[in-house]
Amino acid sequence: MNEIVIKKNLAPDVWLMGIFSPQVAKKAKPGQFVILRVVEKGERIPLTIADFDREKGIVYIIFQVVGKTTAILATLNEKDSIEDFVGPLGMPYEHNPDDKSYLFIAGGLGIPAIFSKVKMLYSEGKKIDIIIGGRSKENIFFEDELKKYCDNLYISTNDGSYGKKGFVTDVLKDLLESGKRYDEVFAVGPILMMKAVVDITRQYNIKTLVSLNPIMVDGTGMCGGCRVLVGNEVKFACVDGPIFNGFDVDFESLIKRNSYYQDIEKEAFEKHKCKIGLGD
Amino acid sequence: MDAFKRVPVQEQSPDERIKNFDEVCLGYSEDEAILEAQRCLQCKNAPCVKGCPVEVKIPEFISLIRERKFKEGYFKILETNLLPAICGRVCPQETQCEQNCVRGIKGEPIAIGKLERFVADWFRQNCEFEFELPEPNNRKVAIIGSGPAGLSCASGLAKLGYKVTVFEAFHKLGGVLYYGIPEFRLPKEVVEWEIENLKKMGVEFRINMVFGKTFDLNDLKDEDFEAVFISSGAGLPSFLNIEGELLNGIYSANEFLTRINLMKAYKFPEYDTPIKLGKKVGVIGGGNVAMDAARVARRLGAEVYILYRRTEAEMPARKEEIMHAKEEGIEIIELVSPVRFIGDENGHVKALELVKMQLTEPDKSGRCGVKPIEGSNFVFEADNFIVAIGQSPNPLVKKAIPELELNPNGSIKVDQNLMTNIEGVFAGGDIVTGAATVILAMAMGKKAAQSIDNYLKMKNKERK
Ligand SMILES: Cc1cc2nc3c(=O)[nH]c(=O)nc-3n(C[C@H](O)[C@H](O)[C@H](O)COP(=O)(O)OP(=O)(O)OC[C@H]3O[C@@H](n4cnc5c(N)ncnc54)[C@H](O)[C@@H]3O)c2cc1C
Ligand SMILES: Cc1cc2nc3c(=O)[nH]c(=O)nc-3n(C[C@H](O)[C@H](O)[C@H](O)COP(=O)(O)OP(=O)(O)OC[C@H]3O[C@@H](n4cnc5c(N)ncnc54)[C@H](O)[C@@H]3O)c2cc1C
Ligand code: SF4
Ligand code: SF4
Ligand code: FES
Ligand SMILES: [Mg+2]
């Protein structure tokens, strides 16, 4: 169970893994996520289902090494197994069948979160534009895979080493200013990026969905740790989301909540690096 | 020996125990148990039995203790109660069996719970659990949730020869017994022992299976399950719905206890799940959950206050646990109700505004109501707050079975045989009663096993 059948490096510190989990693959839908626990003493962390293969029973995840748990996960190899792998969790992505044109905007690790949605919509004959962005050329991945499922793919890098110099929102502004219109914009990535997107699309009154990433524990609605404020109502992102209408989301409180454990998690990561001899 | 007084039970001293998560109550020795058992009057009409929701044969098992027949005593309890080591520890005995004890009229009631626990622990430490598997009938039943309701239903059906599979959303089994009630009140080892026994009885457990997400009723049908028992508990935490509840540093009791019990966050960073707790903690609520959260916070080194709307006398928590909490230095602030949380510039909570409450005349049921005293608001500063004001059934199940009939409070509606409005689908435990007790959940699981057996036998006849 939960055997790693594929492992690939996509970018510095970014890994793709195919996990053998027929039960999750069988039910997975675009927009959902899994919760996994790498080792017995590990924590439960959520990762988006980037793609799935029902026949082979494989679920694909893409993750970036940002702390201790993702670092441990990255040390596993093909044929190793993950302790626990639960899902699919959260509400699947739903779209209005009448909508015809979509713009997907993904920053950094948001890219995996758009892949399966883009694939699904493209197969339904929708018009799809995509903007992906990262710090530098080496942080842009999945470009070829995405190209297969869209009409236009735009790229931005902060340092200008690839595509347009700047942020994904700069590309967004250009597109909208040049008169491009979409029935729906879907943004996923760092919280500040999603907020910046919403601040722009609101002016044009274009429906905008975002996929939120609050800190989770169980992922089944029993702890309330993932609560977010949406339209002045408290929602549990793991069961009510993670996708919400971007215009209604209170990003400020989400940013603060997501930073809560940062200091002690960082400390634990440093200690871990020392122990395995990576530290300086 | 004073026949009116209980044989005292050894406990870790408060100073010591607030530094560890080991069990507080150490239990009776053989001789102590026998001494306490000798106080029992062996009443003919045994009123104690009527106080017990599963009618444990109390005078009989106590009499066996007197004869040092501990093993026989254990099996006597087992005739009606599947989980004596657990119930002996967590049952609200003072309002159940012990409340009715004749000894209690003039003195202290017999320590029935402690004796029950004694024989169960004695058996666990001295005997192997052996079980003669019945003739299998090759009929499959699925159980959703591995709390006390699910475990007892599994046991009942396994004994009748059914092939039982328990599906559990978490990576550990036992439900609230595992992730809710802390180690110092119910060692996980006890729960694990019971589950091992069920495995020996042929019960299959599948972890990481979320009903409504990983699988649904159709999948169960495809796997030839003929009946389903839903025992998914009351997992949805209630919040106060007041200003500031999203501030950092405010936990639901569920989150706090799950981090600690299930994920072992108190051992961070050896274990990877973090927890943060400042010097001063306010716990809102007055039930068992609030007591557990408060006592865990105390063990993490905090100065802890329980903030409760009514008075201590009205607290739904077990008396023994309120006493333990107070011994551990936890202070109870009565007659206060939360108004709003106040945060600092970083989005962390720093205080809670409370309003003082006053008791009103008792209503027909004899319970006093409360109402706020206008203008009595004050600010209570603390580094963290834990909200323990109750929980309700998790809506995942309903979402997965839209046609399932519910009661107005969101719990599942069942008939007298615990069958829901869907044929072959039964339910019991907290998902039916709302947050209740271990023994009630267990009793319903047992009853469901009987109902499922009847139902499947009848179905068989119809088929023939
Ligand atoms: C629905 C959802 C989908 C996600 N999908 C992906 C994905 O596809 N790829 C990916 O790389 N990352 C994804 N994340 C984020 C991922 O869960 C975190 O990067 C991971 O938990 C970090 O763990 P760590 O121990 O390595 O780092 P840490 O140092 O512990 O944390 C780094 C940061 O990750 C976040 N984080 C920490 N713990 C949790 C937690 N239990 N739950 C959620 N966030 C946490 C916090 O913002 C924290 O500041 C997703 C998060 C959510 C909620
Ligand atoms: C902190 C705390 C302290 C308590 N103290 C006491 C006490 O001292 N004495 C007492 O008698 N009672 C106490 N109780 C109450 C008692 O624990 C419960 O009444 C009892 O556990 C209910 O049993 P249950 O089997 O119905 O549900 P639970 O024990 O809640 O078990 C339900 C199980 O179902 C699983 N589940 C939920 N949804 C799904 C799904 N969709 N798919 C698969 N699995 C699912 C859950 O993960 C869980 O394991 C306490 C409760 C809490 C929270
Ligand atoms: S099961 Fe509970 S109520 Fe019944 S005898 Fe045992 S402790 Fe008392
Ligand atoms: S009521 Fe008390 S004294 Fe009488 S049989 Fe029961 S436990 Fe013994
Ligand atoms: S992660 Fe616990 S309720 Fe969402
Ligand atoms: Mg971490």
PDB file of C-alpha atoms and ligand atoms in Angstrom, chain A residues 220 222, chain B residues 89-92 144-151 167-170 172-177 179-182 185 209-213 215 231-235 254 257 261 288-290 292-293 318 321 391 394 396-397 428-431 433-442, ligand 2:
ATOM      1  CA  THR A 220     -12.315  15.651   7.520  1.00  0.00           C
ATOM      2  CA  MET A 222     -13.357  17.416  12.868  1.00  0.00           C
TER       3      MET A 222
ATOM      4  CA  ARG B  89     -12.029   4.172  33.958  1.00  0.00           C
ATOM      5  CA  VAL B  90     -14.310   6.606  32.149  1.00  0.00           C
ATOM      6  CA  CYS B  91     -17.941   5.813  33.003  1.00  0.00           C
ATOM      7  CA  PRO B  92     -19.692   8.529  35.000  1.00  0.00           C
ATOM      8  CA  ILE B 144     -18.042   2.813   9.786  1.00  0.00           C
ATOM      9  CA  GLY B 145     -15.994   4.284  12.618  1.00  0.00           C
ATOM     10  CA  SER B 146     -13.913   2.481  15.234  1.00  0.00           C
ATOM     11  CA  GLY B 147     -15.135   4.206  18.402  1.00  0.00           C
ATOM     12  CA  PRO B 148     -16.808   2.263  21.217  1.00  0.00           C
ATOM     13  CA  ALA B 149     -20.052   1.860  19.250  1.00  0.00           C
ATOM     14  CA  GLY B 150     -18.274   0.386  16.245  1.00  0.00           C
ATOM     15  CA  LEU B 151     -16.002  -1.831  18.309  1.00  0.00           C
ATOM     16  CA  PHE B 167     -13.585   1.267   8.239  1.00  0.00           C
ATOM     17  CA  GLU B 168     -11.827   4.109  10.040  1.00  0.00           C
ATOM     18  CA  ALA B 169     -11.028   7.592   8.707  1.00  0.00           C
ATOM     19  CA  PHE B 170      -7.971   8.100  10.914  1.00  0.00           C
ATOM     20  CA  LYS B 172      -5.402   4.953  14.498  1.00  0.00           C
ATOM     21  CA  LEU B 173      -8.310   2.949  15.857  1.00  0.00           C
ATOM     22  CA  GLY B 174     -10.542   3.643  18.847  1.00  0.00           C
ATOM     23  CA  GLY B 175     -12.304   6.900  18.011  1.00  0.00           C
ATOM     24  CA  VAL B 176     -12.556   9.305  20.923  1.00  0.00           C
ATOM     25  CA  LEU B 177     -10.961   6.645  23.113  1.00  0.00           C
ATOM     26  CA  TYR B 179      -7.780  10.828  19.978  1.00  0.00           C
ATOM     27  CA  GLY B 180     -10.059  12.477  22.575  1.00  0.00           C
ATOM     28  CA  ILE B 181      -9.548  11.068  26.044  1.00  0.00           C
ATOM     29  CA  PRO B 182      -5.933  11.647  27.114  1.00  0.00           C
ATOM     30  CA  ARG B 185      -7.102   9.059  32.024  1.00  0.00           C
ATOM     31  CA  MET B 209     -10.892   5.111   4.834  1.00  0.00           C
ATOM     32  CA  VAL B 210     -13.191   8.133   4.914  1.00  0.00           C
ATOM     33  CA  PHE B 211     -16.809   7.252   4.305  1.00  0.00           C
ATOM     34  CA  GLY B 212     -18.256   9.743   1.852  1.00  0.00           C
ATOM     35  CA  LYS B 213     -14.845  10.429   0.346  1.00  0.00           C
ATOM     36  CA  PHE B 215     -15.862   5.003  -0.328  1.00  0.00           C
ATOM     37  CA  SER B 231     -20.916   4.786  14.136  1.00  0.00           C
ATOM     38  CA  SER B 232     -18.986   7.824  13.027  1.00  0.00           C
ATOM     39  CA  GLY B 233     -19.452   9.785  16.248  1.00  0.00           C
ATOM     40  CA  ALA B 234     -20.059  13.453  16.936  1.00  0.00           C
ATOM     41  CA  GLY B 235     -16.921  14.903  15.445  1.00  0.00           C
ATOM     42  CA  ASN B 254     -10.877  18.698  19.141  1.00  0.00           C
ATOM     43  CA  LEU B 257      -6.622  17.069  21.852  1.00  0.00           C
ATOM     44  CA  ASN B 261      -3.343  12.459  21.731  1.00  0.00           C
ATOM     45  CA  ASN B 288     -15.406  16.169  30.168  1.00  0.00           C
ATOM     46  CA  VAL B 289     -13.847  17.614  27.063  1.00  0.00           C
ATOM     47  CA  ALA B 290     -13.117  20.911  28.781  1.00  0.00           C
ATOM     48  CA  ASP B 292      -9.383  16.992  29.515  1.00  0.00           C
ATOM     49  CA  ALA B 293      -8.224  19.988  27.511  1.00  0.00           C
ATOM     50  CA  ARG B 318     -17.489  13.830  35.900  1.00  0.00           C
ATOM     51  CA  GLU B 321     -12.343  14.754  36.937  1.00  0.00           C
ATOM     52  CA  GLN B 391     -19.643  18.852  19.232  1.00  0.00           C
ATOM     53  CA  ASN B 394     -20.085  15.417  11.241  1.00  0.00           C
ATOM     54  CA  LEU B 396     -19.836  14.005   5.819  1.00  0.00           C
ATOM     55  CA  VAL B 397     -22.111  10.992   6.215  1.00  0.00           C
ATOM     56  CA  GLY B 428     -25.629   4.088  16.732  1.00  0.00           C
ATOM     57  CA  GLY B 429     -23.409   5.896  19.198  1.00  0.00           C
ATOM     58  CA  ASP B 430     -22.855   9.643  19.248  1.00  0.00           C
ATOM     59  CA  ILE B 431     -23.969  10.040  15.619  1.00  0.00           C
ATOM     60  CA  THR B 433     -27.553  10.368  20.402  1.00  0.00           C
ATOM     61  CA  GLY B 434     -25.397  13.469  20.002  1.00  0.00           C
ATOM     62  CA  ALA B 435     -22.317  13.670  22.235  1.00  0.00           C
ATOM     63  CA  ALA B 436     -23.035  11.153  25.027  1.00  0.00           C
ATOM     64  CA  THR B 437     -20.983   8.509  26.836  1.00  0.00           C
ATOM     65  CA  VAL B 438     -18.760   5.548  26.080  1.00  0.00           C
ATOM     66  CA  ILE B 439     -21.071   3.082  27.772  1.00  0.00           C
ATOM     67  CA  LEU B 440     -24.137   4.289  25.855  1.00  0.00           C
ATOM     68  CA  ALA B 441     -22.265   4.103  22.569  1.00  0.00           C
ATOM     69  CA  MET B 442     -21.103   0.622  23.467  1.00  0.00           C
TER      70      MET B 442
HETATM   71  C1  LIG C   2     -12.361  14.699  25.122  1.00  0.00           C
HETATM   72  C2  LIG C   2     -13.507  13.788  25.407  1.00  0.00           C
HETATM   73  C3  LIG C   2     -13.642  13.222  26.658  1.00  0.00           C
HETATM   74  C4  LIG C   2     -14.685  12.354  26.938  1.00  0.00           C
HETATM   75  N1  LIG C   2     -14.763  11.786  28.185  1.00  0.00           N
HETATM   76  C5  LIG C   2     -15.724  10.858  28.435  1.00  0.00           C
HETATM   77  C6  LIG C   2     -15.773  10.190  29.690  1.00  0.00           C
HETATM   78  O1  LIG C   2     -14.979  10.443  30.584  1.00  0.00           O
HETATM   79  N2  LIG C   2     -16.726   9.248  29.878  1.00  0.00           N
HETATM   80  C7  LIG C   2     -17.630   8.934  28.905  1.00  0.00           C
HETATM   81  O2  LIG C   2     -18.433   8.035  29.104  1.00  0.00           O
HETATM   82  N3  LIG C   2     -17.627   9.571  27.709  1.00  0.00           N
HETATM   83  C8  LIG C   2     -16.683  10.532  27.449  1.00  0.00           C
HETATM   84  N4  LIG C   2     -16.674  11.179  26.238  1.00  0.00           N
HETATM   85  C9  LIG C   2     -17.709  10.850  25.251  1.00  0.00           C
HETATM   86  C10 LIG C   2     -17.415   9.521  24.562  1.00  0.00           C
HETATM   87  O3  LIG C   2     -16.066   9.436  24.244  1.00  0.00           O
HETATM   88  C11 LIG C   2     -18.268   9.379  23.316  1.00  0.00           C
HETATM   89  O4  LIG C   2     -19.614   9.467  23.696  1.00  0.00           O
HETATM   90  C12 LIG C   2     -18.032   8.044  22.615  1.00  0.00           C
HETATM   91  O5  LIG C   2     -16.680   7.898  22.253  1.00  0.00           O
HETATM   92  C13 LIG C   2     -18.908   7.912  21.375  1.00  0.00           C
HETATM   93  O6  LIG C   2     -18.595   6.724  20.707  1.00  0.00           O
HETATM   94  P1  LIG C   2     -18.889   6.517  19.164  1.00  0.00           P
HETATM   95  O7  LIG C   2     -18.420   5.129  18.857  1.00  0.00           O
HETATM   96  O8  LIG C   2     -20.282   6.853  18.862  1.00  0.00           O
HETATM   97  O9  LIG C   2     -18.009   7.602  18.381  1.00  0.00           O
HETATM   98  P2  LIG C   2     -16.454   8.048  18.429  1.00  0.00           P
HETATM   99  O10 LIG C   2     -15.752   7.569  19.629  1.00  0.00           O
HETATM  100  O11 LIG C   2     -16.499   9.496  18.164  1.00  0.00           O
HETATM  101  O12 LIG C   2     -15.863   7.294  17.170  1.00  0.00           O
HETATM  102  C14 LIG C   2     -16.245   7.597  15.867  1.00  0.00           C
HETATM  103  C15 LIG C   2     -15.178   7.102  14.910  1.00  0.00           C
HETATM  104  O13 LIG C   2     -15.635   7.235  13.579  1.00  0.00           O
HETATM  105  C16 LIG C   2     -14.627   7.777  12.768  1.00  0.00           C
HETATM  106  N5  LIG C   2     -15.258   8.459  11.650  1.00  0.00           N
HETATM  107  C17 LIG C   2     -15.911   9.645  11.642  1.00  0.00           C
HETATM  108  N6  LIG C   2     -16.347   9.948  10.415  1.00  0.00           N
HETATM  109  C18 LIG C   2     -15.961   8.930   9.616  1.00  0.00           C
HETATM  110  C19 LIG C   2     -16.102   8.681   8.221  1.00  0.00           C
HETATM  111  N7  LIG C   2     -16.744   9.539   7.425  1.00  0.00           N
HETATM  112  N8  LIG C   2     -15.557   7.543   7.712  1.00  0.00           N
HETATM  113  C20 LIG C   2     -14.891   6.669   8.515  1.00  0.00           C
HETATM  114  N9  LIG C   2     -14.735   6.873   9.841  1.00  0.00           N
HETATM  115  C21 LIG C   2     -15.264   7.984  10.382  1.00  0.00           C
HETATM  116  C22 LIG C   2     -13.887   8.716  13.688  1.00  0.00           C
HETATM  117  O14 LIG C   2     -12.589   8.992  13.221  1.00  0.00           O
HETATM  118  C23 LIG C   2     -13.890   7.917  14.979  1.00  0.00           C
HETATM  119  O15 LIG C   2     -12.794   7.058  15.064  1.00  0.00           O
HETATM  120  C24 LIG C   2     -15.645  12.072  25.951  1.00  0.00           C
HETATM  121  C25 LIG C   2     -15.534  12.655  24.686  1.00  0.00           C
HETATM  122  C26 LIG C   2     -14.484  13.507  24.401  1.00  0.00           C
HETATM  123  C27 LIG C   2     -14.369  14.123  23.035  1.00  0.00           C
END
